[in-house]
Amino acid sequence: MTMTLISAADLAARLDAPDVRVFDVRHDLTNHAAGRQAYDAGHIPGARYLDHETELAAARTGKNGRHPLPSRAAFGALMAAHGVTPKTLVVAYDASGGMYAAHLWWMLRWLGHDQVAVLDGGWQAWTAAGLPTTTEAGAAVRAGQPVEPGASLAGSVDAQAVLDNIPRQAFTVIDARAANRYRGEVEPMDPVAGHIPGALNRPNGENLQADGRFKPAAQLREEFATLLDGRDPAAIVHQCGSGITACHNLLSMEIAGLSGSRLYPGSWSEWCSDPSRPVATGAQ
């Protein structure tokens, strides 16, 4: 069974276990220094900080999106440097409803690591529960051999596959961006507004309750089943602006028991970098 969420109470009970690694991935797409600043001001004891711009993304070429994936080998080496082994339970948290944590969750599964969960409610849930925080950096760990990429537990598709799919719709793209970005009314991050032709829209914020925790599995299942309208979950590909918030929808489908969907990592920022790729606007 795919691991998905862990509660603040359950994490607190396991925090001192030697086989647990907690990663703080708080981030702000408009202020790249904000995540590190938040970590330095206070974090979960033992948590180690990872930067979505400099550590969890490869070099940008202008054609490969705003957060291109690193190689699996490079990502495996990064995890090993933080003491992650195949037996380690990795817990990711942020302060943005799980959108950045879900991306690290997906990346670890893409690497072949199945012991990974997202802290439900993130930093806010931890502090609201009155659990301890610290400003001390995570203690040094003994780095192991680079984690060798195993059989991937998370599927992905590239831009060419998405392009080839438009006329035949063998799979359906779900866009996790806000509805006004999907419709092409505004575009604050990328040079072109609109969406991939044929894509459906599910803003990732709809996966959350008012307190920032994920909706119950049964509610997510009902909502996604309505959106999918009979489509096989394995025939779903998730997309957003740069491959991050799309993972929130993918994680939500896993929570709902709708397993097997995939990610288009390059997402809209990669798609719109090539003017020959078609763009749709409006509600569909």
Coordinates of N, CA, C and O in Angstrom, one line a residue, residues 6-118:
I6 N 1.2 11.4 7.2 CA 1.5 11.2 8.6 C 1.0 12.3 9.4 O 1.1 13.5 9.0
S7 N 0.4 12.1 10.6 CA -0.1 13.2 11.4 C 1.0 13.7 12.3 O 2.1 13.1 12.5
A8 N 0.8 15.0 12.8 CA 1.8 15.6 13.6 C 2.1 14.7 14.9 O 3.2 14.5 15.3
A9 N 1.0 14.2 15.5 CA 1.2 13.3 16.6 C 2.0 12.1 16.3 O 2.9 11.7 17.1
D10 N 1.7 11.4 15.2 CA 2.5 10.2 14.9 C 3.9 10.5 14.6 O 4.8 9.8 14.9
L11 N 4.2 11.7 13.9 CA 5.6 12.0 13.7 C 6.3 12.3 15.0 O 7.4 11.9 15.2
A12 N 5.6 13.1 15.9 CA 6.2 13.4 17.2 C 6.6 12.1 17.9 O 7.7 12.1 18.5
A13 N 5.8 11.1 17.8 CA 6.1 9.9 18.5 C 7.3 9.1 17.9 O 8.0 8.3 18.6
R14 N 7.6 9.4 16.7 CA 8.7 8.7 16.0 C 9.9 9.6 15.7 O 10.9 9.2 15.1
L15 N 9.9 10.8 16.2 CA 10.9 11.8 15.8 C 12.3 11.4 16.2 O 13.3 11.8 15.4
D16 N 12.5 10.7 17.3 CA 13.8 10.4 17.7 C 14.3 9.0 17.2 O 15.5 8.6 17.5
A17 N 13.5 8.4 16.4 CA 13.9 7.1 15.8 C 15.1 7.2 14.8 O 15.1 8.2 14.0
P18 N 16.1 6.4 14.9 CA 17.2 6.6 14.0 C 16.9 6.4 12.5 O 17.7 6.8 11.6
D19 N 15.8 5.7 12.2 CA 15.5 5.4 10.8 C 14.4 6.4 10.3 O 13.7 6.1 9.3
V20 N 14.4 7.6 10.8 CA 13.4 8.6 10.4 C 14.2 9.9 10.0 O 15.1 10.3 10.7
R21 N 13.9 10.4 8.8 CA 14.5 11.6 8.3 C 13.4 12.6 8.0 O 12.5 12.3 7.2
V22 N 13.4 13.8 8.6 CA 12.4 14.8 8.3 C 13.1 15.9 7.5 O 14.2 16.4 7.8
F23 N 12.4 16.3 6.4 CA 12.9 17.3 5.5 C 11.9 18.5 5.5 O 10.7 18.3 5.3
D24 N 12.4 19.7 5.7 CA 11.7 20.9 5.7 C 11.8 21.5 4.2 O 12.9 21.8 3.8
V25 N 10.7 21.6 3.5 CA 10.8 22.1 2.1 C 9.9 23.3 2.0 O 9.4 23.5 0.9
R26 N 9.8 24.1 3.0 CA 9.1 25.3 2.9 C 9.7 26.2 1.8 O 10.9 26.3 1.6
H27 N 8.8 26.9 1.0 CA 9.3 27.6 -0.2 C 8.3 28.6 -0.6 O 7.1 28.6 -0.2
D28 N 8.8 29.6 -1.4 CA 7.9 30.6 -1.9 C 8.4 30.8 -3.4 O 9.6 31.2 -3.6
L29 N 7.6 30.6 -4.3 CA 8.0 30.8 -5.7 C 8.3 32.2 -6.1 O 9.0 32.4 -7.1
T30 N 7.8 33.1 -5.3 CA 8.1 34.5 -5.7 C 9.2 35.1 -4.8 O 9.7 36.2 -5.0
N31 N 9.7 34.4 -3.8 CA 10.8 34.8 -2.9 C 11.6 33.6 -2.5 O 11.3 32.9 -1.5
H32 N 12.6 33.3 -3.3 CA 13.3 32.0 -3.1 C 14.1 31.9 -1.8 O 14.5 30.8 -1.5
A33 N 14.3 33.0 -1.2 CA 15.0 33.0 0.1 C 14.1 32.7 1.3 O 14.6 32.4 2.4
A34 N 12.8 32.7 1.1 CA 11.8 32.7 2.2 C 11.9 31.3 2.9 O 11.7 31.3 4.1
G35 N 12.0 30.2 2.2 CA 12.0 28.9 2.8 C 13.2 28.7 3.8 O 13.0 28.3 4.9
R36 N 14.4 29.1 3.4 CA 15.5 29.0 4.3 C 15.4 29.9 5.5 O 15.7 29.5 6.6
Q37 N 14.9 31.1 5.2 CA 14.7 32.0 6.3 C 13.7 31.5 7.3 O 13.9 31.6 8.6
A38 N 12.6 30.9 6.9 CA 11.6 30.3 7.8 C 12.3 29.1 8.6 O 12.0 29.0 9.8
Y39 N 13.0 28.3 7.9 CA 13.7 27.2 8.6 C 14.6 27.7 9.7 O 14.6 27.2 10.8
D40 N 15.4 28.7 9.3 CA 16.4 29.3 10.3 C 15.6 29.9 11.5 O 16.2 29.9 12.6
A41 N 14.4 30.4 11.3 CA 13.7 31.0 12.4 C 13.0 30.0 13.3 O 12.6 30.3 14.4
G42 N 12.9 28.8 12.8 CA 12.3 27.7 13.6 C 11.8 26.6 12.8 O 11.2 26.8 11.7
H43 N 12.1 25.3 13.2 CA 11.7 24.2 12.4 C 11.5 23.0 13.4 O 11.8 23.0 14.6
I44 N 11.0 21.9 12.8 CA 10.8 20.6 13.6 C 12.2 20.1 14.0 O 13.1 20.1 13.2
P45 N 12.4 19.7 15.3 CA 13.7 19.2 15.7 C 14.2 18.1 14.8 O 13.5 17.2 14.5
G46 N 15.5 18.2 14.4 CA 16.1 17.2 13.5 C 15.8 17.4 12.1 O 16.5 16.7 11.2
A47 N 14.9 18.3 11.7 CA 14.6 18.5 10.3 C 15.8 19.0 9.5 O 16.5 19.9 10.1
R48 N 15.9 18.6 8.3 CA 16.9 19.1 7.4 C 16.3 19.9 6.3 O 15.3 19.5 5.8
Y49 N 16.9 21.0 5.9 CA 16.3 21.8 4.9 C 16.7 21.4 3.5 O 17.9 21.1 3.2
L50 N 15.8 21.4 2.5 CA 16.0 21.2 1.1 C 15.4 22.3 0.3 O 14.3 22.7 0.5
D51 N 16.2 22.9 -0.6 CA 15.8 24.0 -1.4 C 15.3 23.5 -2.8 O 16.0 22.9 -3.5
H52 N 14.0 23.9 -3.1 CA 13.4 23.5 -4.3 C 14.1 24.1 -5.6 O 14.0 23.6 -6.7
E53 N 14.8 25.2 -5.4 CA 15.4 25.9 -6.5 C 16.8 25.4 -6.8 O 17.2 25.2 -8.0
T54 N 17.6 25.1 -5.8 CA 19.0 24.8 -5.9 C 19.3 23.3 -5.7 O 20.3 22.8 -6.2
E55 N 18.5 22.6 -5.0 CA 18.8 21.2 -4.7 C 17.8 20.2 -5.3 O 18.2 19.0 -5.7
L56 N 16.6 20.6 -5.5 CA 15.6 19.6 -6.0 C 15.2 19.9 -7.5 O 14.2 19.4 -8.0
A57 N 16.0 20.7 -8.1 CA 15.8 21.0 -9.5 C 17.2 21.0 -10.2 O 18.2 21.3 -9.6
A58 N 17.2 20.6 -11.5 CA 18.4 20.6 -12.3 C 18.6 22.0 -13.0 O 17.7 22.9 -12.8
A59 N 19.6 22.1 -13.7 CA 19.9 23.4 -14.4 C 18.8 23.7 -15.4 O 18.3 22.8 -16.1
R60 N 18.4 25.0 -15.5 CA 17.4 25.4 -16.4 C 18.0 25.9 -17.7 O 19.0 26.6 -17.7
T61 N 17.3 25.5 -18.8 CA 17.8 25.9 -20.1 C 17.0 26.9 -20.8 O 17.3 27.4 -21.9
G62 N 15.8 27.2 -20.2 CA 14.8 28.1 -20.8 C 13.8 27.3 -21.7 O 12.8 27.8 -22.1
K63 N 14.1 26.0 -21.8 CA 13.2 25.1 -22.6 C 12.7 23.9 -21.8 O 11.9 23.1 -22.3
N64 N 13.2 23.8 -20.6 CA 12.9 22.6 -19.8 C 12.1 22.9 -18.5 O 12.1 22.1 -17.6
G65 N 11.5 24.0 -18.5 CA 10.6 24.4 -17.4 C 11.3 25.0 -16.2 O 12.6 25.1 -16.2
R66 N 10.6 25.5 -15.3 CA 11.1 26.2 -14.1 C 11.7 25.3 -13.0 O 12.5 25.8 -12.3
H67 N 11.3 24.1 -13.0 CA 11.8 23.2 -12.0 C 12.1 21.8 -12.7 O 11.5 20.8 -12.3
P68 N 13.1 21.8 -13.6 CA 13.4 20.5 -14.2 C 13.9 19.5 -13.2 O 14.6 19.9 -12.3
L69 N 13.6 18.2 -13.4 CA 14.0 17.2 -12.5 C 15.5 17.0 -12.6 O 16.1 17.0 -13.7
P70 N 16.2 16.8 -11.4 CA 17.6 16.4 -11.5 C 17.6 14.9 -12.0 O 16.6 14.3 -12.1
S71 N 18.8 14.4 -12.3 CA 18.9 13.0 -12.7 C 18.6 12.2 -11.5 O 18.8 12.6 -10.3
R72 N 18.1 11.0 -11.7 CA 17.8 10.1 -10.5 C 19.1 9.8 -9.8 O 19.0 9.7 -8.5
A73 N 20.2 9.7 -10.5 CA 21.5 9.4 -9.8 C 21.9 10.6 -8.9 O 22.3 10.4 -7.7
A74 N 21.7 11.8 -9.4 CA 22.1 13.0 -8.6 C 21.1 13.1 -7.4 O 21.6 13.5 -6.3
F75 N 19.9 12.8 -7.6 CA 18.9 12.9 -6.5 C 19.2 11.8 -5.4 O 19.2 12.1 -4.2
G76 N 19.6 10.7 -5.9 CA 19.9 9.6 -5.0 C 21.2 9.9 -4.2 O 21.2 9.6 -3.0
A77 N 22.1 10.6 -4.8 CA 23.3 11.0 -4.0 C 23.0 12.1 -3.0 O 23.5 12.1 -1.9
L78 N 22.0 13.0 -3.3 CA 21.6 14.0 -2.4 C 20.9 13.3 -1.2 O 21.2 13.7 0.0
M79 N 20.1 12.4 -1.4 CA 19.4 11.7 -0.3 C 20.4 11.0 0.6 O 20.3 11.0 1.8
A80 N 21.4 10.3 -0.1 CA 22.4 9.6 0.7 C 23.2 10.5 1.6 O 23.6 10.2 2.7
A81 N 23.5 11.7 1.0 CA 24.3 12.7 1.8 C 23.5 13.1 3.1 O 24.1 13.6 4.0
H82 N 22.2 13.0 3.0 CA 21.4 13.3 4.2 C 21.1 12.1 5.1 O 20.2 12.1 5.9
G83 N 21.8 11.0 4.8 CA 21.6 9.8 5.6 C 20.4 8.9 5.3 O 20.1 8.0 6.0
V84 N 19.8 9.1 4.1 CA 18.7 8.3 3.7 C 19.2 7.0 3.2 O 20.0 6.9 2.3
T85 N 18.6 5.9 3.7 CA 18.9 4.6 3.2 C 17.6 3.9 2.7 O 16.5 4.5 3.0
P86 N 17.6 2.8 2.1 CA 16.3 2.2 1.7 C 15.4 1.9 2.8 O 14.2 1.7 2.6
K87 N 15.9 1.8 4.1 CA 15.0 1.5 5.2 C 14.5 2.8 5.9 O 13.7 2.7 6.9
T88 N 14.9 3.9 5.5 CA 14.6 5.2 6.2 C 13.2 5.6 5.8 O 12.8 5.6 4.7
L89 N 12.4 6.0 6.9 CA 11.2 6.7 6.7 C 11.4 8.2 6.5 O 12.0 8.8 7.4
V90 N 11.1 8.7 5.3 CA 11.3 10.1 5.1 C 9.9 10.8 5.2 O 8.9 10.3 4.7
V91 N 9.9 11.9 6.0 CA 8.7 12.7 6.2 C 9.0 14.1 5.6 O 10.1 14.7 6.0
A92 N 8.2 14.6 4.8 CA 8.4 16.0 4.2 C 7.3 16.9 4.7 O 6.1 16.5 4.8
Y93 N 7.6 18.2 5.0 CA 6.6 19.1 5.4 C 6.9 20.5 4.8 O 8.1 20.8 4.5
D94 N 5.9 21.3 4.7 CA 6.0 22.7 4.3 C 5.0 23.5 5.0 O 4.5 23.1 6.0
A95 N 4.8 24.7 4.6 CA 3.8 25.6 5.2 C 2.8 26.1 4.1 O 2.2 27.1 4.3
S96 N 2.6 25.3 3.1 CA 1.8 25.7 2.0 C 0.8 24.6 1.6 O 0.5 24.3 0.4
G97 N 0.3 23.9 2.6 CA -0.8 22.9 2.4 C -0.3 21.6 1.8 O -1.1 20.8 1.4
G98 N 1.0 21.5 1.8 CA 1.6 20.2 1.3 C 2.1 20.2 -0.1 O 2.5 19.2 -0.6
M99 N 2.0 21.4 -0.8 CA 2.3 21.3 -2.2 C 3.8 21.0 -2.5 O 4.1 20.3 -3.4
Y100 N 4.7 21.6 -1.7 CA 6.1 21.3 -1.9 C 6.5 20.0 -1.3 O 7.3 19.2 -1.9
A101 N 5.9 19.6 -0.2 CA 6.1 18.3 0.4 C 5.7 17.2 -0.5 O 6.3 16.1 -0.6
A102 N 4.5 17.4 -1.2 CA 4.1 16.4 -2.1 C 5.0 16.2 -3.3 O 5.2 15.1 -3.8
H103 N 5.7 17.2 -3.7 CA 6.7 17.1 -4.7 C 7.9 16.2 -4.3 O 8.3 15.4 -5.1
L104 N 8.4 16.5 -3.1 CA 9.4 15.6 -2.6 C 9.0 14.2 -2.4 O 9.7 13.2 -2.7
W105 N 7.7 14.0 -2.0 CA 7.1 12.7 -1.9 C 7.2 12.0 -3.2 O 7.6 10.8 -3.3
W106 N 6.7 12.7 -4.3 CA 6.7 12.1 -5.6 C 8.1 11.8 -6.1 O 8.4 10.7 -6.6
M107 N 9.1 12.7 -5.8 CA 10.5 12.5 -6.3 C 11.1 11.3 -5.6 O 11.8 10.5 -6.3
L108 N 10.8 11.0 -4.4 CA 11.3 9.9 -3.7 C 10.7 8.6 -4.3 O 11.4 7.6 -4.5
R109 N 9.5 8.6 -4.6 CA 8.8 7.5 -5.2 C 9.4 7.3 -6.6 O 9.6 6.1 -7.1
W110 N 9.6 8.3 -7.3 CA 10.3 8.3 -8.6 C 11.6 7.7 -8.5 O 12.1 6.9 -9.4
L111 N 12.3 7.9 -7.4 CA 13.6 7.3 -7.2 C 13.5 5.8 -6.9 O 14.5 5.1 -7.1
G112 N 12.4 5.4 -6.4 CA 12.2 4.0 -6.0 C 12.1 3.8 -4.6 O 12.1 2.7 -4.1
H113 N 12.0 4.9 -3.8 CA 11.9 4.8 -2.3 C 10.4 4.9 -1.9 O 9.8 5.9 -2.2
D114 N 10.0 3.8 -1.2 CA 8.5 3.8 -0.9 C 8.2 4.2 0.5 O 7.1 4.4 0.9
Q115 N 9.2 4.4 1.4 CA 9.0 4.8 2.8 C 9.0 6.3 2.9 O 10.0 6.9 3.3
V116 N 8.0 7.0 2.4 CA 7.9 8.4 2.4 C 6.5 8.9 2.6 O 5.5 8.3 2.1
A117 N 6.3 9.9 3.5 CA 5.0 10.4 3.8 C 5.1 12.0 3.9 O 6.1 12.5 4.2
V118 N 3.9 12.6 3.8 CA 3.8 14.0 3.9 C 3.1 14.3 5.2 O 2.2 13.7 5.6

